[in-house]
PDB file of C-alpha atoms in Angstrom:
ATOM      1  CA  THR C1227     168.892  71.680 135.175  1.00 57.00           C
ATOM      2  CA  GLN C1228     167.605  68.901 136.943  1.00 63.00           C
ATOM      3  CA  LEU C1229     170.326  66.524 137.671  1.00 83.00           C
ATOM      4  CA  LEU C1230     170.237  62.662 138.831  1.00 91.00           C
ATOM      5  CA  GLU C1231     173.910  61.299 139.800  1.00 94.00           C
ATOM      6  CA  GLN C1232     173.668  57.823 140.230  1.00 96.00           C
ATOM      7  CA  SER C1233     176.705  55.635 141.985  1.00 96.00           C
ATOM      8  CA  PRO C1234     178.067  53.416 141.592  1.00 96.00           C
ATOM      9  CA  GLN C1235     178.303  53.285 138.307  1.00 95.00           C
ATOM     10  CA  PHE C1236     179.288  49.527 137.595  1.00 96.00           C
ATOM     11  CA  LEU C1237     179.003  47.125 139.826  1.00 97.00           C
ATOM     12  CA  SER C1238     180.093  43.391 139.239  1.00 97.00           C
ATOM     13  CA  ILE C1239     179.174  40.858 142.411  1.00 96.00           C
ATOM     14  CA  GLN C1240     178.799  37.183 143.220  1.00 97.00           C
ATOM     15  CA  GLU C1241     175.686  35.365 143.250  1.00 97.00           C
ATOM     16  CA  GLY C1242     173.882  35.991 146.997  1.00 97.00           C
ATOM     17  CA  GLU C1243     175.283  39.254 147.997  1.00 97.00           C
ATOM     18  CA  ASN C1244     173.731  42.496 148.297  1.00 98.00           C
ATOM     19  CA  LEU C1245     174.149  45.571 147.199  1.00 97.00           C
ATOM     20  CA  THR C1246     172.871  48.898 147.188  1.00 98.00           C
ATOM     21  CA  VAL C1247     172.588  51.848 144.319  1.00 98.00           C
ATOM     22  CA  TYR C1248     172.280  55.338 144.958  1.00 97.00           C
ATOM     23  CA  CYS C1249     170.231  58.255 143.028  1.00 97.00           C
ATOM     24  CA  ASN C1250     171.211  61.629 144.267  1.00 95.00           C
ATOM     25  CA  SER C1251     170.092  65.075 143.323  1.00 93.00           C
ATOM     26  CA  SER C1252     170.292  68.662 144.537  1.00 91.00           C
ATOM     27  CA  SER C1253     166.742  69.021 143.264  1.00 90.00           C
ATOM     28  CA  VAL C1254     163.238  67.784 144.574  1.00 91.00           C
ATOM     29  CA  PHE C1255     161.133  65.660 142.688  1.00 90.00           C
ATOM     30  CA  SER C1256     157.499  65.198 143.043  1.00 88.00           C
ATOM     31  CA  SER C1257     158.305  61.267 142.882  1.00 89.00           C
ATOM     32  CA  LEU C1258     160.734  59.191 141.998  1.00 92.00           C
ATOM     33  CA  GLN C1259     160.798  56.192 139.725  1.00 93.00           C
ATOM     34  CA  TRP C1260     163.452  53.451 139.390  1.00 96.00           C
ATOM     35  CA  TYR C1261     163.666  50.956 135.778  1.00 96.00           C
ATOM     36  CA  ARG C1262     165.859  48.250 134.652  1.00 96.00           C
ATOM     37  CA  GLN C1263     166.943  48.030 130.622  1.00 95.00           C
ATOM     38  CA  GLU C1264     167.951  45.132 129.496  1.00 92.00           C
ATOM     39  CA  PRO C1265     170.566  45.142 126.467  1.00 87.00           C
ATOM     40  CA  GLY C1266     168.245  45.834 123.006  1.00 85.00           C
ATOM     41  CA  GLU C1267     165.274  46.700 125.365  1.00 89.00           C
ATOM     42  CA  GLY C1268     163.818  49.466 126.877  1.00 92.00           C
ATOM     43  CA  PRO C1269     163.321  50.208 130.544  1.00 94.00           C
ATOM     44  CA  VAL C1270     160.824  48.919 132.190  1.00 93.00           C
ATOM     45  CA  LEU C1271     159.585  50.274 135.679  1.00 92.00           C
ATOM     46  CA  LEU C1272     159.879  48.521 139.057  1.00 95.00           C
ATOM     47  CA  VAL C1273     158.228  51.069 141.113  1.00 94.00           C
ATOM     48  CA  THR C1274     157.180  54.570 141.790  1.00 92.00           C
ATOM     49  CA  VAL C1275     158.307  56.405 145.398  1.00 93.00           C
ATOM     50  CA  VAL C1276     155.918  59.681 146.146  1.00 91.00           C
ATOM     51  CA  THR C1277     156.235  60.176 149.859  1.00 92.00           C
ATOM     52  CA  GLY C1278     159.707  61.803 151.350  1.00 93.00           C
ATOM     53  CA  GLY C1279     160.777  58.580 153.321  1.00 95.00           C
ATOM     54  CA  GLU C1280     158.805  56.185 151.794  1.00 95.00           C
ATOM     55  CA  VAL C1281     159.968  52.925 151.543  1.00 97.00           C
ATOM     56  CA  LYS C1282     158.843  49.912 148.937  1.00 97.00           C
ATOM     57  CA  LYS C1283     159.835  46.476 148.834  1.00 97.00           C
ATOM     58  CA  LEU C1284     159.306  44.544 145.634  1.00 95.00           C
ATOM     59  CA  LYS C1285     160.016  40.739 146.307  1.00 96.00           C
ATOM     60  CA  ARG C1286     164.421  41.155 147.328  1.00 97.00           C
ATOM     61  CA  LEU C1287     164.348  44.502 146.239  1.00 97.00           C
ATOM     62  CA  THR C1288     164.053  47.668 148.426  1.00 98.00           C
ATOM     63  CA  PHE C1289     163.503  51.143 147.549  1.00 97.00           C
ATOM     64  CA  GLN C1290     164.012  54.477 149.279  1.00 97.00           C
ATOM     65  CA  PHE C1291     163.076  57.962 148.859  1.00 96.00           C
ATOM     66  CA  GLY C1292     165.075  60.682 150.864  1.00 95.00           C
ATOM     67  CA  ASP C1293     162.673  62.616 153.277  1.00 95.00           C
ATOM     68  CA  ALA C1294     163.353  65.596 151.387  1.00 94.00           C
ATOM     69  CA  ARG C1295     162.488  63.730 148.033  1.00 93.00           C
ATOM     70  CA  LYS C1296     166.355  64.294 146.816  1.00 93.00           C
ATOM     71  CA  ASP C1297     167.602  61.047 146.930  1.00 94.00           C
ATOM     72  CA  SER C1298     166.829  57.372 146.799  1.00 96.00           C
ATOM     73  CA  SER C1299     168.124  54.353 147.023  1.00 97.00           C
ATOM     74  CA  LEU C1300     167.568  50.808 145.530  1.00 98.00           C
ATOM     75  CA  HIS C1301     168.840  47.499 147.959  1.00 98.00           C
ATOM     76  CA  ILE C1302     168.725  44.121 146.471  1.00 98.00           C
ATOM     77  CA  THR C1303     169.614  41.172 149.093  1.00 98.00           C
ATOM     78  CA  ALA C1304     170.823  37.677 147.842  1.00 98.00           C
ATOM     79  CA  ALA C1305     171.215  39.222 144.575  1.00 97.00           C
ATOM     80  CA  GLN C1306     170.884  36.417 141.456  1.00 97.00           C
ATOM     81  CA  PRO C1307     172.209  36.488 137.625  1.00 95.00           C
ATOM     82  CA  GLY C1308     168.588  37.624 136.661  1.00 95.00           C
ATOM     83  CA  ASP C1309     168.908  40.795 138.537  1.00 96.00           C
ATOM     84  CA  THR C1310     171.642  41.834 135.700  1.00 96.00           C
ATOM     85  CA  GLY C1311     170.750  45.006 134.279  1.00 96.00           C
ATOM     86  CA  LEU C1312     171.126  48.775 133.778  1.00 96.00           C
ATOM     87  CA  TYR C1313     169.296  50.520 136.418  1.00 97.00           C
ATOM     88  CA  LEU C1314     167.938  53.592 136.046  1.00 97.00           C
ATOM     89  CA  CYS C1315     166.178  56.546 138.373  1.00 96.00           C
ATOM     90  CA  ALA C1316     164.353  58.677 136.979  1.00 93.00           C
ATOM     91  CA  GLY C1317     162.454  62.066 138.903  1.00 91.00           C
ATOM     92  CA  ALA C1318     159.371  63.785 137.879  1.00 86.00           C
ATOM     93  CA  GLY C1319     158.877  67.238 138.309  1.00 76.00           C
ATOM     94  CA  ARG C1320     156.000  68.875 139.627  1.00 68.00           C
ATOM     95  CA  HIS C1321     153.581  68.210 136.594  1.00 61.00           C
ATOM     96  CA  GLY C1322     154.359  64.534 137.211  1.00 57.00           C
ATOM     97  CA  ASN C1323     155.536  62.589 133.970  1.00 55.00           C
ATOM     98  CA  GLU C1324     155.620  65.508 131.527  1.00 63.00           C
ATOM     99  CA  LYS C1325     159.060  65.209 131.655  1.00 79.00           C
ATOM    100  CA  LEU C1326     161.099  62.824 133.351  1.00 87.00           C
ATOM    101  CA  THR C1327     164.747  63.527 133.800  1.00 90.00           C
ATOM    102  CA  PHE C1328     166.605  60.200 134.246  1.00 93.00           C
ATOM    103  CA  GLY C1329     169.764  59.436 136.559  1.00 94.00           C
ATOM    104  CA  THR C1330     173.238  58.408 134.717  1.00 90.00           C
ATOM    105  CA  GLY C1331     172.385  54.914 135.517  1.00 95.00           C
ATOM    106  CA  THR C1332     174.274  51.438 137.424  1.00 96.00           C
ATOM    107  CA  ARG C1333     175.332  48.801 135.402  1.00 96.00           C
ATOM    108  CA  LEU C1334     175.071  45.687 137.679  1.00 97.00           C
ATOM    109  CA  THR C1335     176.213  42.122 137.030  1.00 97.00           C
ATOM    110  CA  ILE C1336     175.531  39.389 138.765  1.00 97.00           C
ATOM    111  CA  ILE C1337     178.419  36.617 138.817  1.00 96.00           C
ATOM    112  CA  PRO C1338     177.039  32.869 139.310  1.00 94.00           C
TER     113      PRO C1338
ATOM    114  CA  GLU R1222     147.089  44.066 124.685  1.00 53.00           C
ATOM    115  CA  THR R1223     149.420  44.935 122.074  1.00 64.00           C
ATOM    116  CA  GLY R1224     152.861  47.001 123.806  1.00 88.00           C
ATOM    117  CA  VAL R1225     154.749  50.109 122.041  1.00 93.00           C
ATOM    118  CA  THR R1226     156.292  49.075 118.894  1.00 95.00           C
ATOM    119  CA  GLN R1227     159.179  51.517 117.375  1.00 97.00           C
ATOM    120  CA  SER R1228     160.217  51.435 113.614  1.00 97.00           C
ATOM    121  CA  PRO R1229     162.540  51.049 112.339  1.00 97.00           C
ATOM    122  CA  THR R1230     164.906  48.660 115.116  1.00 96.00           C
ATOM    123  CA  HIS R1231     168.409  49.541 113.321  1.00 96.00           C
ATOM    124  CA  LEU R1232     169.318  52.404 110.788  1.00 96.00           C
ATOM    125  CA  ILE R1233     171.944  53.754 109.645  1.00 98.00           C
ATOM    126  CA  LYS R1234     172.717  57.492 107.866  1.00 98.00           C
ATOM    127  CA  THR R1235     175.274  60.057 107.303  1.00 98.00           C
ATOM    128  CA  ARG R1236     175.568  63.391 108.431  1.00 97.00           C
ATOM    129  CA  GLY R1237     173.329  66.153 106.969  1.00 98.00           C
ATOM    130  CA  GLN R1238     170.549  63.598 106.335  1.00 98.00           C
ATOM    131  CA  GLN R1239     167.135  63.435 107.727  1.00 98.00           C
ATOM    132  CA  VAL R1240     165.890  60.577 109.432  1.00 98.00           C
ATOM    133  CA  THR R1241     161.756  59.468 110.667  1.00 98.00           C
ATOM    134  CA  LEU R1242     161.539  57.434 113.375  1.00 98.00           C
ATOM    135  CA  ARG R1243     158.136  56.006 114.009  1.00 98.00           C
ATOM    136  CA  CYS R1244     156.240  54.506 117.036  1.00 97.00           C
ATOM    137  CA  SER R1245     152.541  52.719 117.978  1.00 95.00           C
ATOM    138  CA  SER R1246     151.536  53.486 121.380  1.00 90.00           C
ATOM    139  CA  GLN R1247     149.846  50.702 123.811  1.00 85.00           C
ATOM    140  CA  SER R1248     146.113  50.860 123.470  1.00 82.00           C
ATOM    141  CA  GLY R1249     144.394  53.166 125.152  1.00 82.00           C
ATOM    142  CA  HIS R1250     147.087  55.392 125.449  1.00 87.00           C
ATOM    143  CA  ASN R1251     146.943  58.887 124.557  1.00 87.00           C
ATOM    144  CA  THR R1252     150.069  60.168 125.593  1.00 89.00           C
ATOM    145  CA  VAL R1253     153.457  59.645 123.614  1.00 92.00           C
ATOM    146  CA  SER R1254     157.289  60.818 125.046  1.00 93.00           C
ATOM    147  CA  TRP R1255     160.072  60.434 122.884  1.00 97.00           C
ATOM    148  CA  TYR R1256     163.756  60.233 124.763  1.00 97.00           C
ATOM    149  CA  GLN R1257     167.513  59.999 123.213  1.00 97.00           C
ATOM    150  CA  GLN R1258     169.847  57.824 125.161  1.00 96.00           C
ATOM    151  CA  ALA R1259     173.571  57.638 124.158  1.00 93.00           C
ATOM    152  CA  LEU R1260     175.697  54.568 124.636  1.00 89.00           C
ATOM    153  CA  GLY R1261     176.492  54.351 128.389  1.00 85.00           C
ATOM    154  CA  GLN R1262     173.847  57.129 129.697  1.00 89.00           C
ATOM    155  CA  GLY R1263     170.341  57.461 131.270  1.00 93.00           C
ATOM    156  CA  PRO R1264     167.513  58.362 128.639  1.00 95.00           C
ATOM    157  CA  GLN R1265     167.105  62.406 127.929  1.00 95.00           C
ATOM    158  CA  PHE R1266     163.580  63.931 127.237  1.00 93.00           C
ATOM    159  CA  ILE R1267     163.084  65.152 123.813  1.00 96.00           C
ATOM    160  CA  PHE R1268     159.661  66.163 123.879  1.00 94.00           C
ATOM    161  CA  GLN R1269     156.113  64.810 124.505  1.00 92.00           C
ATOM    162  CA  TYR R1270     152.992  64.846 122.830  1.00 92.00           C
ATOM    163  CA  TYR R1271     149.494  64.715 124.246  1.00 88.00           C
ATOM    164  CA  ARG R1272     145.881  64.858 121.832  1.00 86.00           C
ATOM    165  CA  GLU R1273     148.102  65.558 119.000  1.00 90.00           C
ATOM    166  CA  GLU R1274     149.762  68.940 120.297  1.00 91.00           C
ATOM    167  CA  GLU R1275     153.619  68.894 121.932  1.00 91.00           C
ATOM    168  CA  ASN R1276     153.043  68.741 125.600  1.00 87.00           C
ATOM    169  CA  GLY R1277     156.728  69.627 127.073  1.00 87.00           C
ATOM    170  CA  ARG R1278     160.075  69.834 125.382  1.00 92.00           C
ATOM    171  CA  GLY R1279     163.421  68.854 126.267  1.00 91.00           C
ATOM    172  CA  ASN R1280     166.705  70.769 125.288  1.00 92.00           C
ATOM    173  CA  PHE R1281     167.254  69.829 122.127  1.00 96.00           C
ATOM    174  CA  PRO R1282     166.942  72.123 119.036  1.00 97.00           C
ATOM    175  CA  PRO R1283     164.226  72.552 116.679  1.00 97.00           C
ATOM    176  CA  ARG R1284     165.884  69.982 114.176  1.00 98.00           C
ATOM    177  CA  PHE R1285     164.427  67.689 116.472  1.00 98.00           C
ATOM    178  CA  SER R1286     160.578  67.544 115.608  1.00 97.00           C
ATOM    179  CA  GLY R1287     157.505  65.344 116.135  1.00 96.00           C
ATOM    180  CA  LEU R1288     153.974  64.751 115.406  1.00 96.00           C
ATOM    181  CA  GLN R1289     151.136  62.835 117.305  1.00 95.00           C
ATOM    182  CA  PHE R1290     148.443  61.136 114.765  1.00 93.00           C
ATOM    183  CA  PRO R1291     144.652  60.687 115.535  1.00 91.00           C
ATOM    184  CA  ASN R1292     145.205  56.867 116.593  1.00 88.00           C
ATOM    185  CA  TYR R1293     147.990  58.128 119.175  1.00 89.00           C
ATOM    186  CA  SER R1294     151.335  56.692 117.091  1.00 93.00           C
ATOM    187  CA  SER R1295     153.641  59.175 116.762  1.00 96.00           C
ATOM    188  CA  GLU R1296     157.045  60.038 114.202  1.00 97.00           C
ATOM    189  CA  LEU R1297     160.131  61.634 115.890  1.00 98.00           C
ATOM    190  CA  ASN R1298     161.876  63.469 112.449  1.00 98.00           C
ATOM    191  CA  VAL R1299     165.794  64.754 113.180  1.00 98.00           C
ATOM    192  CA  ASN R1300     166.691  66.849 110.418  1.00 97.00           C
ATOM    193  CA  ALA R1301     170.130  67.756 109.385  1.00 98.00           C
ATOM    194  CA  LEU R1302     171.589  64.891 110.921  1.00 98.00           C
ATOM    195  CA  GLU R1303     175.174  65.157 113.033  1.00 98.00           C
ATOM    196  CA  LEU R1304     177.533  62.755 114.289  1.00 97.00           C
ATOM    197  CA  ASP R1305     176.198  63.358 117.972  1.00 96.00           C
ATOM    198  CA  ASP R1306     172.726  62.205 117.134  1.00 98.00           C
ATOM    199  CA  SER R1307     173.933  58.251 117.112  1.00 97.00           C
ATOM    200  CA  ALA R1308     171.923  56.838 120.105  1.00 97.00           C
ATOM    201  CA  LEU R1309     168.988  54.723 121.001  1.00 97.00           C
ATOM    202  CA  TYR R1310     165.645  56.532 120.544  1.00 98.00           C
ATOM    203  CA  LEU R1311     163.089  55.140 122.691  1.00 97.00           C
ATOM    204  CA  CYS R1312     159.437  55.943 122.419  1.00 96.00           C
ATOM    205  CA  ALA R1313     157.148  55.381 125.747  1.00 94.00           C
ATOM    206  CA  SER R1314     153.524  56.140 126.426  1.00 91.00           C
ATOM    207  CA  SER R1315     151.153  56.212 128.968  1.00 86.00           C
ATOM    208  CA  PRO R1316     147.352  56.199 129.675  1.00 79.00           C
ATOM    209  CA  ILE R1317     147.165  59.949 130.788  1.00 68.00           C
ATOM    210  CA  ARG R1318     150.047  62.735 130.674  1.00 56.00           C
ATOM    211  CA  THR R1319     151.208  62.013 134.155  1.00 56.00           C
ATOM    212  CA  GLY R1320     150.575  58.105 134.265  1.00 66.00           C
ATOM    213  CA  GLU R1321     153.422  55.094 134.263  1.00 78.00           C
ATOM    214  CA  LEU R1322     155.170  54.882 131.225  1.00 86.00           C
ATOM    215  CA  PHE R1323     155.806  51.803 129.178  1.00 90.00           C
ATOM    216  CA  PHE R1324     158.663  51.687 126.633  1.00 93.00           C
ATOM    217  CA  GLY R1325     159.176  50.010 123.641  1.00 94.00           C
ATOM    218  CA  GLU R1326     162.706  48.622 122.644  1.00 94.00           C
ATOM    219  CA  GLY R1327     164.029  51.645 120.891  1.00 96.00           C
ATOM    220  CA  SER R1328     165.473  52.391 117.623  1.00 97.00           C
ATOM    221  CA  ARG R1329     168.926  52.477 117.385  1.00 97.00           C
ATOM    222  CA  LEU R1330     170.500  55.266 115.164  1.00 97.00           C
ATOM    223  CA  THR R1331     174.073  55.451 113.728  1.00 97.00           C
ATOM    224  CA  VAL R1332     174.955  58.444 111.950  1.00 98.00           C
ATOM    225  CA  LEU R1333     178.188  58.251 109.757  1.00 96.00           C
TER     226      LEU R1333
END
């Protein structure tokens, strides 16, 4: 069974601070996705990383895929209240999105 | 372009009853996946439908069943409801089997 552990589970920081969320597994994934989910809504895809060691930037968000494609990190610079939400990583097996394995989630709260 | 829509948004059932949840996929998407998200956890893959056939299934018992219709909309049926079935049920569609997933807002099921 493929498992994805995210840390921290909860994170509450002041506006303007930086933070990093981690997503770790003992399994290798063909790709890894990061989603953000807000209350009462479904997850929304932020980014997909495919190549080991790949780094992608989305404005103030930086995503990295581990060299062995078992782990990933999400770094947010100068966090803003609009970044508040549940961040989920999800790994795809060798068949792509046939079955996404989601992480346990990190609930982020940015305090104005 | 219409996004993924799910119905009902909320419902309450009692143990032992049966429930049907519905999902209309985004225009042009032929693949639908269903996920169960328990409170405070990441989504868990239930199954995926592609061209009206089940195309992958997660670790859920047979009382969880589904259908996909010629217009690519889908249903999730759960028989003999148990208390642990209380969760947010998410439907996601994608343009091809391994494409990006677009999630609906979910159907929140409470089993009493």
